[in-house]
């Protein structure tokens, strides 16, 4: 097992704000800095057991960092193809794990196409959110919450491509938590899940305009829609500013620094979301993220 069992803590300040117990699942404490390590480690280990001699990712964000981390742990070479838009800081984090970074194309779409076309016969491509083994791995965080003796009244998480959502819902279904709704948070300009729910099928957003880059999948995976057909999922879209405020709250109240992608989930408990009015307790998935610094958070809060 390459991911760790993370703490589930009762947030006193957030519970006070919301007037009901608010639990935090601290995925930000995973060695790679985000929940991505759960599913990605399961998928990578599967591919290596099946004979892969190299792993390839096209994510300059937390997925790429998780693949690089797993490759180092398994002594398997990793190539990460990132677009020009990937910040230097993220490239450095991938290089620091010993992975090779190739810069290709203007956006993730071109980098991803190149990564898949350049795949050698003994290399495995590791998708950031669309694979059953990813969902299986992500679902283990719900097992840990249940083992801690907690069954919340609602689960709050953020949605990018829908891998986290699909995994958490699968884990909840497996435990028989069919009566526990999921509040799916997105930022405006990255609302691919809200668009899919409204349309009844996956929609390709014309562009990503939110600062929450880890939510910036232009289209959710099909499994996100399948999950919404079998479980009560409420979609909520908030501003970048509200997500940044969520980051600020977590930093001030718990000394934990996360990306806006994760701040979007925290924001649900700080803005008294109407969707949480009738539930008796809340579990927030603190999904993490490594590309944020305190300085950058301050700058973003000033600029938005
Ligand atoms: C990847 C990621 C998300 C979104 O997860 P999806 O599986 O793409 O929906 C949210 N927050 C952080 C920090 C992430 O790294």
Short mmCIF file of N, CA and C in Angstrom, two decimals, residues 15-93:
data_model
loop_
_atom_site.label_atom_id
_atom_site.label_comp_id
_atom_site.label_asym_id
_atom_site.label_seq_id
_atom_site.Cartn_x
_atom_site.Cartn_y
_atom_site.Cartn_z
N UNK A 15 -17.56 23.21 12.79
CA UNK A 15 -18.78 22.71 13.44
C UNK A 15 -19.53 23.87 14.08
N UNK A 16 -18.76 24.77 14.68
CA UNK A 16 -19.39 25.93 15.32
C UNK A 16 -20.10 26.81 14.29
N UNK A 17 -19.41 27.06 13.17
CA UNK A 17 -20.00 27.89 12.10
C UNK A 17 -21.30 27.29 11.59
N UNK A 18 -21.29 25.96 11.38
CA UNK A 18 -22.43 25.32 10.72
C UNK A 18 -23.49 24.86 11.72
N UNK A 19 -23.12 24.84 13.00
CA UNK A 19 -24.08 24.43 14.02
C UNK A 19 -24.35 22.94 14.03
N UNK A 20 -23.40 22.16 13.52
CA UNK A 20 -23.52 20.69 13.53
C UNK A 20 -22.12 20.11 13.34
N UNK A 21 -21.91 18.86 13.72
CA UNK A 21 -20.56 18.31 13.58
C UNK A 21 -20.08 18.32 12.13
N UNK A 22 -18.87 18.84 11.91
CA UNK A 22 -18.24 18.82 10.59
C UNK A 22 -16.94 18.03 10.71
N UNK A 23 -16.89 16.90 10.01
CA UNK A 23 -15.69 16.06 10.00
C UNK A 23 -14.86 16.38 8.76
N UNK A 24 -13.53 16.35 8.93
CA UNK A 24 -12.63 16.58 7.80
C UNK A 24 -11.82 15.31 7.55
N UNK A 25 -11.84 14.82 6.30
CA UNK A 25 -10.99 13.68 5.93
C UNK A 25 -9.74 14.27 5.29
N UNK A 26 -8.61 14.17 5.99
CA UNK A 26 -7.42 14.95 5.63
C UNK A 26 -6.55 14.26 4.56
N UNK A 27 -7.07 14.23 3.34
CA UNK A 27 -6.31 13.66 2.22
C UNK A 27 -5.12 14.53 1.83
N UNK A 28 -5.13 15.76 2.31
CA UNK A 28 -3.98 16.65 2.08
C UNK A 28 -2.71 16.09 2.72
N UNK A 29 -2.87 15.12 3.62
CA UNK A 29 -1.70 14.55 4.30
C UNK A 29 -1.09 13.37 3.56
N UNK A 30 -1.69 12.97 2.44
CA UNK A 30 -1.07 11.89 1.64
C UNK A 30 0.35 12.33 1.24
N UNK A 31 1.29 11.39 1.16
CA UNK A 31 2.67 11.76 0.81
C UNK A 31 2.80 12.58 -0.47
N UNK A 32 1.92 12.38 -1.43
CA UNK A 32 2.00 13.17 -2.67
C UNK A 32 1.19 14.47 -2.55
N UNK A 33 0.54 14.69 -1.42
CA UNK A 33 -0.16 15.94 -1.18
C UNK A 33 -1.63 15.97 -1.57
N UNK A 34 -2.13 14.88 -2.14
CA UNK A 34 -3.56 14.85 -2.50
C UNK A 34 -4.09 13.42 -2.47
N UNK A 35 -5.44 13.31 -2.50
CA UNK A 35 -6.11 12.01 -2.52
C UNK A 35 -5.73 11.17 -3.74
N UNK A 36 -5.21 11.83 -4.80
CA UNK A 36 -4.93 11.13 -6.07
C UNK A 36 -4.08 9.87 -5.85
N UNK A 37 -3.24 9.92 -4.82
CA UNK A 37 -2.33 8.80 -4.58
C UNK A 37 -3.08 7.49 -4.36
N UNK A 38 -4.28 7.56 -3.78
CA UNK A 38 -5.02 6.31 -3.50
C UNK A 38 -5.27 5.54 -4.79
N UNK A 39 -6.03 6.14 -5.69
CA UNK A 39 -6.40 5.43 -6.91
C UNK A 39 -5.21 5.21 -7.82
N UNK A 40 -4.35 6.22 -7.92
CA UNK A 40 -3.22 6.10 -8.85
C UNK A 40 -2.26 5.01 -8.41
N UNK A 41 -2.06 4.83 -7.11
CA UNK A 41 -1.16 3.76 -6.67
C UNK A 41 -1.76 2.39 -7.00
N UNK A 42 -3.07 2.26 -6.85
CA UNK A 42 -3.72 0.98 -7.18
C UNK A 42 -3.59 0.69 -8.68
N UNK A 43 -3.85 1.70 -9.52
CA UNK A 43 -3.77 1.51 -10.97
C UNK A 43 -2.33 1.23 -11.41
N UNK A 44 -1.36 1.99 -10.88
CA UNK A 44 0.04 1.80 -11.26
C UNK A 44 0.53 0.41 -10.86
N UNK A 45 0.17 -0.02 -9.65
CA UNK A 45 0.62 -1.34 -9.20
C UNK A 45 0.03 -2.44 -10.07
N UNK A 46 -1.22 -2.25 -10.48
CA UNK A 46 -1.87 -3.20 -11.39
C UNK A 46 -1.10 -3.28 -12.72
N UNK A 47 -0.76 -2.12 -13.27
CA UNK A 47 -0.07 -2.08 -14.57
C UNK A 47 1.34 -2.70 -14.47
N UNK A 48 2.01 -2.44 -13.36
CA UNK A 48 3.37 -2.98 -13.20
C UNK A 48 3.31 -4.50 -13.05
N UNK A 49 2.33 -4.98 -12.28
CA UNK A 49 2.15 -6.43 -12.13
C UNK A 49 1.84 -7.08 -13.48
N UNK A 50 1.12 -6.33 -14.33
CA UNK A 50 0.76 -6.85 -15.66
C UNK A 50 1.91 -6.73 -16.65
N UNK A 51 3.06 -6.19 -16.20
CA UNK A 51 4.24 -6.19 -17.06
C UNK A 51 4.74 -4.83 -17.53
N UNK A 52 4.07 -3.74 -17.15
CA UNK A 52 4.53 -2.42 -17.61
C UNK A 52 5.94 -2.14 -17.07
N UNK A 53 6.79 -1.58 -17.95
CA UNK A 53 8.15 -1.25 -17.53
C UNK A 53 8.34 0.26 -17.40
N UNK A 54 7.27 1.00 -17.64
CA UNK A 54 7.31 2.45 -17.51
C UNK A 54 5.88 2.98 -17.39
N UNK A 55 5.75 4.14 -16.72
CA UNK A 55 4.43 4.73 -16.52
C UNK A 55 4.42 6.12 -17.14
N UNK A 56 3.31 6.48 -17.79
CA UNK A 56 3.21 7.77 -18.47
C UNK A 56 1.96 8.51 -18.01
N UNK A 57 2.14 9.78 -17.65
CA UNK A 57 1.01 10.62 -17.24
C UNK A 57 1.03 11.90 -18.08
N UNK A 58 -0.13 12.51 -18.23
CA UNK A 58 -0.18 13.77 -18.98
C UNK A 58 -0.66 14.90 -18.08
N UNK A 59 -0.55 14.72 -16.78
CA UNK A 59 -1.02 15.73 -15.85
C UNK A 59 0.14 16.49 -15.23
N UNK A 60 0.10 17.81 -15.33
CA UNK A 60 1.10 18.63 -14.67
C UNK A 60 0.71 18.94 -13.24
N UNK A 61 -0.41 18.41 -12.80
CA UNK A 61 -0.90 18.69 -11.46
C UNK A 61 -0.73 17.50 -10.53
N UNK A 62 -1.69 17.34 -9.63
CA UNK A 62 -1.56 16.35 -8.56
C UNK A 62 -1.53 14.91 -9.06
N UNK A 63 -2.14 14.64 -10.22
CA UNK A 63 -2.10 13.27 -10.75
C UNK A 63 -0.69 12.94 -11.22
N UNK A 64 -0.06 13.88 -11.94
CA UNK A 64 1.31 13.66 -12.41
C UNK A 64 2.27 13.47 -11.25
N UNK A 65 2.08 14.25 -10.21
CA UNK A 65 2.95 14.15 -9.03
C UNK A 65 2.74 12.80 -8.34
N UNK A 66 1.49 12.34 -8.28
CA UNK A 66 1.21 11.04 -7.66
C UNK A 66 1.84 9.90 -8.47
N UNK A 67 1.74 9.96 -9.81
CA UNK A 67 2.36 8.90 -10.64
C UNK A 67 3.88 8.92 -10.44
N UNK A 68 4.46 10.12 -10.40
CA UNK A 68 5.91 10.23 -10.21
C UNK A 68 6.32 9.65 -8.85
N UNK A 69 5.52 9.91 -7.84
CA UNK A 69 5.81 9.39 -6.49
C UNK A 69 5.75 7.85 -6.50
N UNK A 70 4.71 7.30 -7.12
CA UNK A 70 4.54 5.84 -7.15
C UNK A 70 5.70 5.21 -7.93
N UNK A 71 6.07 5.82 -9.07
CA UNK A 71 7.17 5.30 -9.86
C UNK A 71 8.47 5.22 -9.07
N UNK A 72 8.73 6.25 -8.30
CA UNK A 72 9.95 6.26 -7.47
C UNK A 72 9.88 5.13 -6.44
N UNK A 73 8.72 4.97 -5.81
CA UNK A 73 8.57 3.93 -4.79
C UNK A 73 8.72 2.52 -5.38
N UNK A 74 8.24 2.36 -6.63
CA UNK A 74 8.28 1.04 -7.27
C UNK A 74 9.54 0.86 -8.12
N UNK A 75 10.41 1.88 -8.17
CA UNK A 75 11.60 1.87 -9.02
C UNK A 75 11.24 1.61 -10.49
N UNK A 76 10.18 2.28 -10.94
CA UNK A 76 9.74 2.18 -12.34
C UNK A 76 9.85 3.59 -12.95
N UNK A 77 10.47 3.70 -14.15
CA UNK A 77 10.59 5.04 -14.75
C UNK A 77 9.23 5.65 -15.09
N UNK A 78 9.15 6.96 -14.88
CA UNK A 78 7.90 7.70 -15.15
C UNK A 78 8.20 8.85 -16.10
N UNK A 79 7.34 8.99 -17.11
CA UNK A 79 7.40 10.17 -17.99
C UNK A 79 6.12 10.96 -17.79
N UNK A 80 6.25 12.26 -17.61
CA UNK A 80 5.06 13.10 -17.50
C UNK A 80 5.13 14.12 -18.63
N UNK A 81 4.12 14.10 -19.51
CA UNK A 81 4.04 15.06 -20.61
C UNK A 81 3.12 16.19 -20.17
N UNK A 82 3.65 17.40 -20.09
CA UNK A 82 2.83 18.52 -19.61
C UNK A 82 2.77 19.62 -20.68
N UNK A 83 1.69 20.38 -20.72
CA UNK A 83 1.61 21.50 -21.67
C UNK A 83 2.46 22.68 -21.19
N UNK A 84 2.69 23.62 -22.12
CA UNK A 84 3.48 24.81 -21.80
C UNK A 84 2.88 25.60 -20.64
N UNK A 85 1.57 25.49 -20.46
CA UNK A 85 0.90 26.26 -19.42
C UNK A 85 1.21 25.76 -18.00
N UNK A 86 1.84 24.60 -17.89
CA UNK A 86 2.12 24.06 -16.55
C UNK A 86 3.18 24.90 -15.84
N UNK A 87 2.89 25.41 -14.65
CA UNK A 87 3.84 26.27 -13.96
C UNK A 87 5.17 25.55 -13.66
N UNK A 88 6.23 26.33 -13.63
CA UNK A 88 7.58 25.81 -13.37
C UNK A 88 7.61 25.05 -12.05
N UNK A 89 6.87 25.57 -11.07
CA UNK A 89 6.84 24.97 -9.73
C UNK A 89 6.35 23.52 -9.80
N UNK A 90 5.31 23.29 -10.59
CA UNK A 90 4.75 21.94 -10.72
C UNK A 90 5.75 21.02 -11.43
N UNK A 91 6.41 21.56 -12.47
CA UNK A 91 7.42 20.75 -13.18
C UNK A 91 8.53 20.34 -12.22
N UNK A 92 8.93 21.27 -11.35
CA UNK A 92 10.01 20.99 -10.39
C UNK A 92 9.61 19.88 -9.42
N UNK A 93 8.34 19.90 -8.99
CA UNK A 93 7.88 18.87 -8.04
C UNK A 93 7.92 17.48 -8.69
#
